[in-house]
Coordinates of C-alpha atoms in Angstrom, one line a residue:
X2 CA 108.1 92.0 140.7
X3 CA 107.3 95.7 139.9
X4 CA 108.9 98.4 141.9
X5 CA 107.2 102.3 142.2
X6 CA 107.6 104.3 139.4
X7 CA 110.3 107.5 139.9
X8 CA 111.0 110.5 137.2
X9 CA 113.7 109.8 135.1
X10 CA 116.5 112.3 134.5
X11 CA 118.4 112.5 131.1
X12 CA 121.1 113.8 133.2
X13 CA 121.1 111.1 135.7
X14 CA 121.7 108.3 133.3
X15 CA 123.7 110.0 131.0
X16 CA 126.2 109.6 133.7
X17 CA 125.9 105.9 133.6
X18 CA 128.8 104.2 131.6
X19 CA 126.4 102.9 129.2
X20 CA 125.2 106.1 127.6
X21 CA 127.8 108.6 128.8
X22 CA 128.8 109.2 124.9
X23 CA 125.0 109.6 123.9
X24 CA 123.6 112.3 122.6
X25 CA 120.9 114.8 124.5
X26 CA 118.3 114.0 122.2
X27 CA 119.2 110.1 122.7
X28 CA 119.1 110.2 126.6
X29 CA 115.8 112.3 126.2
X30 CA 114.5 109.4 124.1
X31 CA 115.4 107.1 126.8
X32 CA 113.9 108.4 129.3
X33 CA 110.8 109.3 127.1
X34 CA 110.5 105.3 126.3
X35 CA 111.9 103.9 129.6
X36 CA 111.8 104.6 133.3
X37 CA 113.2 104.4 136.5
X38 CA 112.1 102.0 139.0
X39 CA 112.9 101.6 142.6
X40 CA 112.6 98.3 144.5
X41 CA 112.7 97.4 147.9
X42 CA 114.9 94.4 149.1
X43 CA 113.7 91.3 147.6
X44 CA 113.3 89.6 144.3
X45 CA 113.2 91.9 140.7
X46 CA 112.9 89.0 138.3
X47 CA 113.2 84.7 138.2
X48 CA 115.1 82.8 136.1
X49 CA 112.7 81.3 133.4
X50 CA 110.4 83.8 132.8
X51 CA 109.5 85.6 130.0
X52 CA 113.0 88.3 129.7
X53 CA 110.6 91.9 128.7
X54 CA 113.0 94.2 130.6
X55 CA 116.3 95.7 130.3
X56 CA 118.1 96.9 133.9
X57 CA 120.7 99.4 134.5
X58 CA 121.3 100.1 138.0
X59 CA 121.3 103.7 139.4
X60 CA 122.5 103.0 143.0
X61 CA 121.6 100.3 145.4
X62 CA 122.8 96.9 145.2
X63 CA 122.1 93.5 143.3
X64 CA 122.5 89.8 143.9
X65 CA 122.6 87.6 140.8
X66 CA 122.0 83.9 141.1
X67 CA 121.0 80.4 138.9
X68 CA 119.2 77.6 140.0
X69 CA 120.7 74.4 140.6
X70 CA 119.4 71.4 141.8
X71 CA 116.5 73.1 143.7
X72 CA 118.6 75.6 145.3
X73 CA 119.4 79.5 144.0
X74 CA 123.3 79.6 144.0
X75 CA 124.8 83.0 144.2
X76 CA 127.0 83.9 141.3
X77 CA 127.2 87.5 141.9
X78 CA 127.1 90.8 144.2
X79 CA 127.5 94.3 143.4
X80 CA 127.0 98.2 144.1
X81 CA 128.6 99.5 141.0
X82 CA 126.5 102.0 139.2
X83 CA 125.6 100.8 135.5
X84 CA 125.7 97.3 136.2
X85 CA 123.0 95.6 133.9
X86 CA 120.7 92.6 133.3
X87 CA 117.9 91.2 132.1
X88 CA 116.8 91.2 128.9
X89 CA 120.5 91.5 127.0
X90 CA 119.6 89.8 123.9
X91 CA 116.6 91.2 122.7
X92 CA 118.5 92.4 119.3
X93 CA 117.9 88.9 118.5
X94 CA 114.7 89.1 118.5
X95 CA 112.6 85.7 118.5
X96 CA 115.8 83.6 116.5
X97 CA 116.7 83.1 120.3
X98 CA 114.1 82.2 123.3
X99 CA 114.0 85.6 125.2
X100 CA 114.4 84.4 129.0
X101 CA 116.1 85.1 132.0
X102 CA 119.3 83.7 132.2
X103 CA 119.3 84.1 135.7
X104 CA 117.5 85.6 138.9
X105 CA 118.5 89.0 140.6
X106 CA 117.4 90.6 143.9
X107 CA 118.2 93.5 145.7
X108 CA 119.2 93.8 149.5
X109 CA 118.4 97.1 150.1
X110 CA 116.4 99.7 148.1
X111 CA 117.9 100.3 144.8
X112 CA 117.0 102.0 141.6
X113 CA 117.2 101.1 138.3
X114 CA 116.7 102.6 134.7
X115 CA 114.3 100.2 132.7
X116 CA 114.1 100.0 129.2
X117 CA 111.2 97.5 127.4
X118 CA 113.0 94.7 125.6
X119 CA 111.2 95.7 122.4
X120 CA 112.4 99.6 123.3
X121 CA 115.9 98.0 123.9
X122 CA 116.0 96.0 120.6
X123 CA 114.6 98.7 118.3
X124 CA 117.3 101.1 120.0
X125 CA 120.2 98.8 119.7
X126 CA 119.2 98.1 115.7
X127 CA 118.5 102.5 115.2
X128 CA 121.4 103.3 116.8
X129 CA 124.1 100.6 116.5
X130 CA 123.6 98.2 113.7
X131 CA 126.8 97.9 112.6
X132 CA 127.6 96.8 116.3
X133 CA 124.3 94.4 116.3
X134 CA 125.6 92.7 113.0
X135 CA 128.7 92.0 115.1
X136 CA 127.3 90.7 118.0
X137 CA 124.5 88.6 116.1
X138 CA 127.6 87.4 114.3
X139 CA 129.0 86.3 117.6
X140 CA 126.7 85.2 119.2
X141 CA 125.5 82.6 116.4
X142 CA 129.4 81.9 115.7
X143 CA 130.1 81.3 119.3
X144 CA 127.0 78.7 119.4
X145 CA 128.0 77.1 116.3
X146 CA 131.7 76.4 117.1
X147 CA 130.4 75.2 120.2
X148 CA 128.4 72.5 118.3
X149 CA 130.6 71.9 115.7
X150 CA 133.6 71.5 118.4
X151 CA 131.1 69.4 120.8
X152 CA 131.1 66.8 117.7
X153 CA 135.0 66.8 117.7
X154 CA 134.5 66.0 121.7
X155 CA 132.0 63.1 121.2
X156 CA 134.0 61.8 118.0
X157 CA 137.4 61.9 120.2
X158 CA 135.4 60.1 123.1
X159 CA 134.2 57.7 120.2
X160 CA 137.7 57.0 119.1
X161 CA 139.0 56.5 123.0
X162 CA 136.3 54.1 123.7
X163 CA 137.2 52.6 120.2
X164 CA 141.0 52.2 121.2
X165 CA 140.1 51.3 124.6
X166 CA 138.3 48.3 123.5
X167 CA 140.3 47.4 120.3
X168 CA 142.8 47.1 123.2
X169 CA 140.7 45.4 125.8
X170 CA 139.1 42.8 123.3
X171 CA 142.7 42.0 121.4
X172 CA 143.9 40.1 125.2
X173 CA 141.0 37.8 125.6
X174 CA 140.4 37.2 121.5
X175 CA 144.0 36.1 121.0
X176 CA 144.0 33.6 123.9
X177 CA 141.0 32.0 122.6
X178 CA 142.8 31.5 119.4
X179 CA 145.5 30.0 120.9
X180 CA 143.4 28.0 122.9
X181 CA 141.5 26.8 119.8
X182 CA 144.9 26.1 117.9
X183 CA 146.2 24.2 120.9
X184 CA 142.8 22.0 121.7
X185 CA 142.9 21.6 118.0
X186 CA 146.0 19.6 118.7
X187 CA 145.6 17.6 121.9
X188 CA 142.2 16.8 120.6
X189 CA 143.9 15.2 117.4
X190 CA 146.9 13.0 119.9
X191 CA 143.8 12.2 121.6
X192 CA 142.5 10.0 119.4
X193 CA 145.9 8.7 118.2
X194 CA 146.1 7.8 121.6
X195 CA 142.4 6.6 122.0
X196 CA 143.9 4.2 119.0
X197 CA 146.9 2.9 120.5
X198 CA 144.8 1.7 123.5
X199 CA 142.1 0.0 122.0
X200 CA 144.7 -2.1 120.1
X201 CA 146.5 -2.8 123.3
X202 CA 146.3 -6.1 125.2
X203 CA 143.3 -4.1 127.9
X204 CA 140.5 -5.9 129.2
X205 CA 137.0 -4.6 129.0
X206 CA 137.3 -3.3 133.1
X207 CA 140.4 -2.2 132.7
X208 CA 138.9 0.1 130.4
X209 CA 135.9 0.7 132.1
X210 CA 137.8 1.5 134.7
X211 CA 140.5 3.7 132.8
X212 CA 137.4 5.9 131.7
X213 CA 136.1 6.6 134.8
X214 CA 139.1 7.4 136.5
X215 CA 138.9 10.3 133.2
X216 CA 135.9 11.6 134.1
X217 CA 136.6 11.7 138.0
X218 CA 139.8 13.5 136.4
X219 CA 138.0 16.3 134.7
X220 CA 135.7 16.7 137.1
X221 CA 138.9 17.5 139.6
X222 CA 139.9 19.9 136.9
X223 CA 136.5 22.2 136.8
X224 CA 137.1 22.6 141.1
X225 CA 140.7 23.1 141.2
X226 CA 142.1 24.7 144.3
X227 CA 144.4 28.2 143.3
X228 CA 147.8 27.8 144.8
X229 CA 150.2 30.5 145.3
X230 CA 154.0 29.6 143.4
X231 CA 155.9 28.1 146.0
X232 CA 152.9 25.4 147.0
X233 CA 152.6 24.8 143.3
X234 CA 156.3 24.2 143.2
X235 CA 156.5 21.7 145.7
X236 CA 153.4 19.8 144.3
X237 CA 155.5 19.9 141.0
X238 CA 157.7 18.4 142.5
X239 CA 156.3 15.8 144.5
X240 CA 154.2 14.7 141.6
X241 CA 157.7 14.6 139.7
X242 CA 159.3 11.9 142.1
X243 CA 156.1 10.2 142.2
X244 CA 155.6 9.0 138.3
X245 CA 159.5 8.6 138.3
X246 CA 159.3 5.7 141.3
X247 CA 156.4 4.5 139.2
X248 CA 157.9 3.8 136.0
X249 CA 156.6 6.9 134.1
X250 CA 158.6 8.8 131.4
X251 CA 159.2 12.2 131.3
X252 CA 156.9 13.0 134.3
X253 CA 158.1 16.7 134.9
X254 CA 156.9 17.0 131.7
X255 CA 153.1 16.6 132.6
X256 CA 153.4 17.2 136.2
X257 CA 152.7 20.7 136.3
X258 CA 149.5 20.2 134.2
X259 CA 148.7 18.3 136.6
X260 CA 148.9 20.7 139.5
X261 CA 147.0 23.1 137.4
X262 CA 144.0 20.6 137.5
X263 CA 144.1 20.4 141.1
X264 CA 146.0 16.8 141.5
X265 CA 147.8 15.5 144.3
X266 CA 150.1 12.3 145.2
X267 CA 147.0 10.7 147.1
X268 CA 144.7 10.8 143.6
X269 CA 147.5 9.1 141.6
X270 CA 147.8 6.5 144.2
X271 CA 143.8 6.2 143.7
X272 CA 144.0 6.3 140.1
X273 CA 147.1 3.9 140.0
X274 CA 144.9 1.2 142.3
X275 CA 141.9 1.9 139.7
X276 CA 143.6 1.0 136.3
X277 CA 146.7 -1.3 137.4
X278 CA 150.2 -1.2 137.1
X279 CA 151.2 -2.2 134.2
X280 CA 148.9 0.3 132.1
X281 CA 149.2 2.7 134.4
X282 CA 151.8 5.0 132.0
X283 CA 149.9 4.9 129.4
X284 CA 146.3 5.6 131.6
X285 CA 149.0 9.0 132.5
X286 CA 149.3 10.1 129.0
X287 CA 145.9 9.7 128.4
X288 CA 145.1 11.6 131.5
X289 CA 147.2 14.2 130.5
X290 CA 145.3 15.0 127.2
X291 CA 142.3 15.2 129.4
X292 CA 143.3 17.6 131.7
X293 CA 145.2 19.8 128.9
X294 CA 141.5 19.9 126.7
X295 CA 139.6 20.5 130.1
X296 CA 141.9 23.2 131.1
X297 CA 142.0 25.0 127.5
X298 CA 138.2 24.6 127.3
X299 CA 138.5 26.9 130.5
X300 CA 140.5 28.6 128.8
X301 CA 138.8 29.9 126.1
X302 CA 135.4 30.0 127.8
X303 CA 137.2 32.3 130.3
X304 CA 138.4 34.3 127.3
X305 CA 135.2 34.7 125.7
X306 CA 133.3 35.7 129.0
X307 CA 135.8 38.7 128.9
X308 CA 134.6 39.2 125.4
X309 CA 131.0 39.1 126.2
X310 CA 131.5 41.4 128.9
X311 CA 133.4 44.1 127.6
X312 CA 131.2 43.9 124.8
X313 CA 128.1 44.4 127.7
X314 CA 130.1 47.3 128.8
X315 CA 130.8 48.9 125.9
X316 CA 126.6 48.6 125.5
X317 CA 126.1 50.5 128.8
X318 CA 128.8 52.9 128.1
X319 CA 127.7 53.9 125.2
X320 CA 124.1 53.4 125.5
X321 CA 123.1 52.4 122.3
X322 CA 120.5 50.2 123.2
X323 CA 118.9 52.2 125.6
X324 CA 116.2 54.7 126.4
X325 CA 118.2 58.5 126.4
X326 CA 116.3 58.7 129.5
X327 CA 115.8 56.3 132.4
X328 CA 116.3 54.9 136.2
X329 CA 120.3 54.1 136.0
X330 CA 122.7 53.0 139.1
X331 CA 125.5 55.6 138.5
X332 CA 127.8 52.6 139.9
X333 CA 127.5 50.8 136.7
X334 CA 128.1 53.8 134.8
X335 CA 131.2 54.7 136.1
X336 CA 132.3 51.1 136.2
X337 CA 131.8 50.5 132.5
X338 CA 133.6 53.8 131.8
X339 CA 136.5 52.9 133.6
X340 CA 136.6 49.7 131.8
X341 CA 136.3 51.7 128.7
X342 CA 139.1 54.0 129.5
X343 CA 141.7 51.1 131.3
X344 CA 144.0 51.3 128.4
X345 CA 143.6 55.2 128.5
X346 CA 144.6 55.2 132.7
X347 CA 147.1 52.3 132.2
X348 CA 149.2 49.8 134.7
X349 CA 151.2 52.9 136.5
X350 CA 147.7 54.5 137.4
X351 CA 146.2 53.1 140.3
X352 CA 142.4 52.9 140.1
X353 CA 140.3 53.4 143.9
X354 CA 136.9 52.8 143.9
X355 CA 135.0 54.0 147.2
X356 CA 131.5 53.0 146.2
X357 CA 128.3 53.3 148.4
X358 CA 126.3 50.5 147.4
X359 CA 123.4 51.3 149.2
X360 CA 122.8 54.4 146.9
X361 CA 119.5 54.4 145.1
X362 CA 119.0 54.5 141.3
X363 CA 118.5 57.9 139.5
X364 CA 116.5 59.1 136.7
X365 CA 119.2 60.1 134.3
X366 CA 120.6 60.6 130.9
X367 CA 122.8 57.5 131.3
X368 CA 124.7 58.0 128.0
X369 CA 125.4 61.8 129.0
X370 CA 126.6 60.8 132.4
X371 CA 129.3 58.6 131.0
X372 CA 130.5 61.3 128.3
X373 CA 130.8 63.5 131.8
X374 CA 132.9 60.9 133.6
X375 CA 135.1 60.3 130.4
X376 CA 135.9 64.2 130.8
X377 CA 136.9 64.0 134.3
X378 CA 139.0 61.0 134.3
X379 CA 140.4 62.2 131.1
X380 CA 141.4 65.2 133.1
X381 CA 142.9 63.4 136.0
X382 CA 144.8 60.9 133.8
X383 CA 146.3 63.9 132.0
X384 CA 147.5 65.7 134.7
X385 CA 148.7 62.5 136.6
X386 CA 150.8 61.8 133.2
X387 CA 152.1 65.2 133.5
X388 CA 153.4 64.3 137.2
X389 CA 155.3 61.9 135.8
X390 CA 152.7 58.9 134.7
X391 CA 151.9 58.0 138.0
X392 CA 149.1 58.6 140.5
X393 CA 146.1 57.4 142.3
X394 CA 142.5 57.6 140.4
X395 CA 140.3 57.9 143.4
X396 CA 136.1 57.3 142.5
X397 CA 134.2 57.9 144.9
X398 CA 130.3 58.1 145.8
X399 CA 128.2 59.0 148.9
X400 CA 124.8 60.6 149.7
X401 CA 124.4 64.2 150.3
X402 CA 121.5 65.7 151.7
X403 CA 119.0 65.1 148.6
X404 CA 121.6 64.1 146.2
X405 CA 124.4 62.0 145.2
X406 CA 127.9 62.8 145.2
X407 CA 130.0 61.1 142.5
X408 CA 133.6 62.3 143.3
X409 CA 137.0 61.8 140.7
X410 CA 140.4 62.4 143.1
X411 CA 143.4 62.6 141.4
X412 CA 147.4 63.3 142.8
X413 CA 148.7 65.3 140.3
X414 CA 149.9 69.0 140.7
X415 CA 146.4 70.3 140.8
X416 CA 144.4 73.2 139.5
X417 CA 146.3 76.7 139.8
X418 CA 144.2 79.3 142.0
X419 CA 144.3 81.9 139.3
X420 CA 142.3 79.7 136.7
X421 CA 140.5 77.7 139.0
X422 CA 137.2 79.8 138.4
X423 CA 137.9 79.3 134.3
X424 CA 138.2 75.9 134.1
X425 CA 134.3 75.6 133.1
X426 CA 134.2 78.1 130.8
X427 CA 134.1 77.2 127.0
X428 CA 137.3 76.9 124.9
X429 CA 139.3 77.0 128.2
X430 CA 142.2 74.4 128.1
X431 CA 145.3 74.0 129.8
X432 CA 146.6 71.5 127.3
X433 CA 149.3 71.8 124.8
X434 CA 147.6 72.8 121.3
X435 CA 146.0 70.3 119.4
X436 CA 145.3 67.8 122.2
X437 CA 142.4 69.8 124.2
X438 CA 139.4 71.7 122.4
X439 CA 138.5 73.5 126.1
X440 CA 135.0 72.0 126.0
X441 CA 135.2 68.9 127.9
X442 CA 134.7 70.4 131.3
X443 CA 132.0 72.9 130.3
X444 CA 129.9 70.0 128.2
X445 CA 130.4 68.2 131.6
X446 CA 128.8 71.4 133.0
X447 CA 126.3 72.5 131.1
X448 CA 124.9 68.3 131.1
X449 CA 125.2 68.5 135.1
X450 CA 123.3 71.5 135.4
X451 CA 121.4 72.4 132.9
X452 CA 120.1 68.9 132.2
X453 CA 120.1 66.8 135.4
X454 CA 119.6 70.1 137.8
X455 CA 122.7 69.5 139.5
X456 CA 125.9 70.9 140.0
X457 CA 129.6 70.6 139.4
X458 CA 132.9 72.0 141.6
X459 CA 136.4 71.3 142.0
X460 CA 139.2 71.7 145.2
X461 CA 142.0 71.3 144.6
X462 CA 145.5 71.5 146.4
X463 CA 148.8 70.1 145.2
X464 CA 148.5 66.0 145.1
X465 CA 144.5 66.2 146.3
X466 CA 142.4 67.4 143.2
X467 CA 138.6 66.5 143.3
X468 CA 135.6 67.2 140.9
X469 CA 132.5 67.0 142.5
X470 CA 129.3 66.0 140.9
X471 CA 126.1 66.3 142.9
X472 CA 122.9 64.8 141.6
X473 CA 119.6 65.5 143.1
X474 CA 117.9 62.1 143.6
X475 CA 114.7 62.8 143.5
X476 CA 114.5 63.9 139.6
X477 CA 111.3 63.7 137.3
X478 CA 110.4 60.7 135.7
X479 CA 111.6 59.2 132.5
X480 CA 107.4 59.6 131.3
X481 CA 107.2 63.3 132.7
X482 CA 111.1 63.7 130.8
X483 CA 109.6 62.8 127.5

C-alpha cells in the first residue's frame, strides 16, 4: 500500500542512526533518489510480494509479523526511530529471490524514508563495497554451512536409525537362530524316535491312535492359555506327580513344556485312555518332541514377524518407498519413530502415548515429519539423561481449532527462560561440543513452517517441558504440491 508523498529533509534523516556519519552531499543524494512517505494505520507491505522498497522509519510506530498456518503471528513492535525493513537484501541482487520476508503495518500514522531497492543496492555497492563483499560473503557462507551442517543432521539421524535397528533387529534375528539350531535338533530325535516305535511291538490303532492324540496335541499348543508364574508353577507341578504315579521317567523334565503348550492333568488322562498303558511313556516322549517343534516353530515365526515389522517401520520412517508428498496418519509416523529411536530412549525412559485416534489424515511431507520428531525426542531423551537417565516421554495428539497438535513432554530440568526464545535459532545448542550442531530444532522449524504452514512452540517449567507442533489440517493436495 502507498502512503502520501511528504518533502524529504537531508537534515531530518541524517539524524537517523543509519546515515548519521554520511556526508551532506550523500544525505542530499538520498533524498534526491528516495522519499518520505507517510501512512495511515494499516498495512505497508505483505509477506510474498515482490521486496522493491527499502524502509526507515521517521516516527510513528510498526508491527512486524509472518504467516503461519493461515494466521499473521506478531513477531515484533516498535517506535524507535530508524528502525528498518523491507527490501534489506537487494545488494544481492537477483542471486537471491527479492521478497518480503515478512509483513509490517502501522497502528497509527507514521513516516518513513523510502529508498527503491535498485537506489538501495546501487548505493550500498558505491558507497560500501568493501562492506557488501562482507555481507555477500556472509550471507552465502551462513546458507552454505547451514546445508552442509543439515547433511551432518540427516547423516547423524541416518546413523541413529541405523543403530536403532542394528539393535532392534539383533533380538528377534538371534532367537530365530537359536530356534532353527534347536528344531534342527528335536527334529533329528524325532525320527530316531519315529524309529524306535515303528520297531516296537504297536498295533496298527495303537498307532493310529498315538498319531492323533499328536495332532490334537499341537493343535492344544497353537491356543495355549498365558499363565502368570505361580499358576504355571502349580501346573508344573501337578503334571510332575502325575507322569511319576504313571510310570514316567524324568517327568519334571518335560512337564514344564508341557504347561507351555497349554496341557493339563485332565488331557493326559485323555491321552493316557487313547494310546494305553503300557505305551503310554513312550507316546510322552514322543509328545514331547511335538510340542518342543510346535513351540519353536512359534518361536521363530514370532521372531521373524518382529523382523518383518521393524523392517515395515524402518520403511515408513524413512520413507523410501514413498511419494515426498502425500495423505499420511501422523500416528504411524510417530509410532515408527519411536520404534526407530527405542534403543536411543532405552528401558529407564518411560514412553506415554496419548493418541487421538479419531484424528484425520494430513497431506504431508511424511519423511520430513519424522526427521522433526527425531529432533524433539532426541531433545527430550537428552535432557532426561542429563536428569539422571530417567524420565517420562509423554506423545501426545489432539485437534485444535483447524489443526493438529502433536505434543512431545519430557521431565527433565527444562528450558531456561533466558534462552528459551533462542532455542530455534540456527547453530544454537545447549550441548557439550561435538555432540549438538544447533540445527536440529531450527530444521524442525523451518520444515513446520515454512513447509507445512504450521507452527512450532515450547513451555517449559522444571519437570513439564512440551514442544508443540500445530499442523493445519486442511493443507493443499499432494497434485496441487507437485
Amino acid at each position: 500500500m502507498s502512503g502520501r508523498m511528504m518533502p524529504c529533509s537531508p537534515k531530518e534523516i541524517g539524524t537517523l542512526f543509519l546515515f548519521e556519519k554520511l556526508e551532506q552531499e550523500q544525505l542530499g543524494r538520498l533524498c534526491r533518489e528516495g522519499h518520505v512517505e507517510l501512512h495511515d494505520p494499516g498495512p505497508v507491505y505483505t509477506e510474498g510480494e515482490p521486496a522493491t522498497c527499502f524502509y526507515v522509519m521517521l516516527d510513528g510506530t510498526v508491527v512486524m509479523s509472518r504467516r503461519v498456518a493461515g494466521d499473521d503471528v506478531e513477531t515484533n513492535r516498535t517506535s524507535q526511530r530508524g528502525v528498518y525493513a523491507g527490501a534489506m537484501q537487494a545488494y544481492l541482487g537477483d542471486r537471491v529471490r527479492q521478497v518480503y520476508r515478512n509483513s509490517m503495518r502501522v497502528t497509527e500514522p507514521t513516516r518513513f524514508f523510502v529508498l527503491p531497492a535498485d537506489t538501495f543496492a546501487d548505493i550500498m555497492g558505491e558507497w560500501f563495497p568493501m562492506a557488501v563483499h562482507l555481507l555477500e560473503g556472509l550471507f552465502f557462507g551462513s546458507k552454505n554451512t547451514q546445508v552442509t551442517v543439515g547433511q551432518r543432521e540427516r547423516l547423524l539421524a541416518l546413523g541413529s536409525l541405523s543403530a536403532g535397528l542394528t539393535h532392534e533387529l539383533n533380538n528377534p534375528a538371534a532367537a530365530a537362530v537359536r530356534a532353527t539350531a534347536t528344531l534342527r535338533e528335536r527334529v533329528a530325535k524325532m525320527r530316531h524316535k519315529l524309529a524306535v516305535i515303528t520297531e516296537g511291538p504297536f498295533s496298527r490303532e495303537e498307532l493310529a491312535a498315538l498319531i492323533e492324540v499328536q495332532e490334537r496335541t499341537a493343535e492344544r499348543v497353537a491356543k495355549a492359555p498365558s499363565l502368570s508364574p505361580l499358576e504355571a508353577a502349580d501346573r508344573e507341578d501337578a503334571l510332575t506327580d502325575w507322569l511319576d504315579e504313571h510310570g514316567v521317567d524324568n517327568g519334571w523334565q518335560v512337564a514344564p513344556a508341557f504347561v507351555q503348550a497349554g496341557l493339563d492333568v485332565d488331557w493326559l488322562e485323555e491321552a493316557a485312555a487313547a494310546v494305553g498303558e503300557e505305551i503310554l511313556p513312550g507316546a510322552i516322549g514322543w509328545l514331547n518332541y511335538t510340542i518342543e517343534t510346535e513351540l519353536l516353530m512359534n518361536e521363530i515365526e514370532d521372531a521373524t514377524s518382529r523382523i518383518s515389522h521393524l523392517v515395515d517401520a524402518a520403511k515408513q520412517y524413512s520413507q523410501l518407498d514413498r511419494a515426498p508428498y502425500r495423505v499420511v496418519d501422523v500416528h504411524e509416523l510417530l509410532d515408527s519413530t519411536l520404534l526407530m529411536l527405542s534403543a536411543k530412549i532405552g528401558p529407564r525412559i518411560r514412553v506415554v502415548r496419548e493418541y487421538d485416534r479419531t484424528l484425520p489424515p494430513i497431506s504431508a511431507y511424511p519423511a520430513e515429519l519424522n526427521q522433526v520428531w527425531t529432533n524433539l525426542v532426541d531433545n527430550a531423551v537428552a535432557a532426561m539423561d542429563g536428569a539422571g537417565g530417567e524420565g517420562t516421554l509423554t506423545v501426545r495428539t489432539a485437534p485444535v481449532h483447524e489443526q493438529i497438535l502433536v505434543e512431545f513432554g519430557d521431565t527433565g530440568p527444562g528450558v531456561a527462560p533466558e534462552i528459551r526464545d533462542r532455542i530455534f535459532d540456527p547453530f544454537f545448542t545447549t550441548k557439550p561440543v561435538g555432540e549438538g550442531t544447533g540445527l536440529g530444532l531450527d530444521i524442525s522449524w523451518r520444515i513446520i513452517v515454512n513447509k507445512h504452514h504450521g507452527s512450532i512452540r515450547v513451555t517449559s517449567v522444571p519437570g513439564d517441558t512440551r514442544f508443540q507442533v500445530l499442523l493445519p489440517l486442511a493443507a493443499e493436495t499432494p497434485e496441487e504440491a507437485a
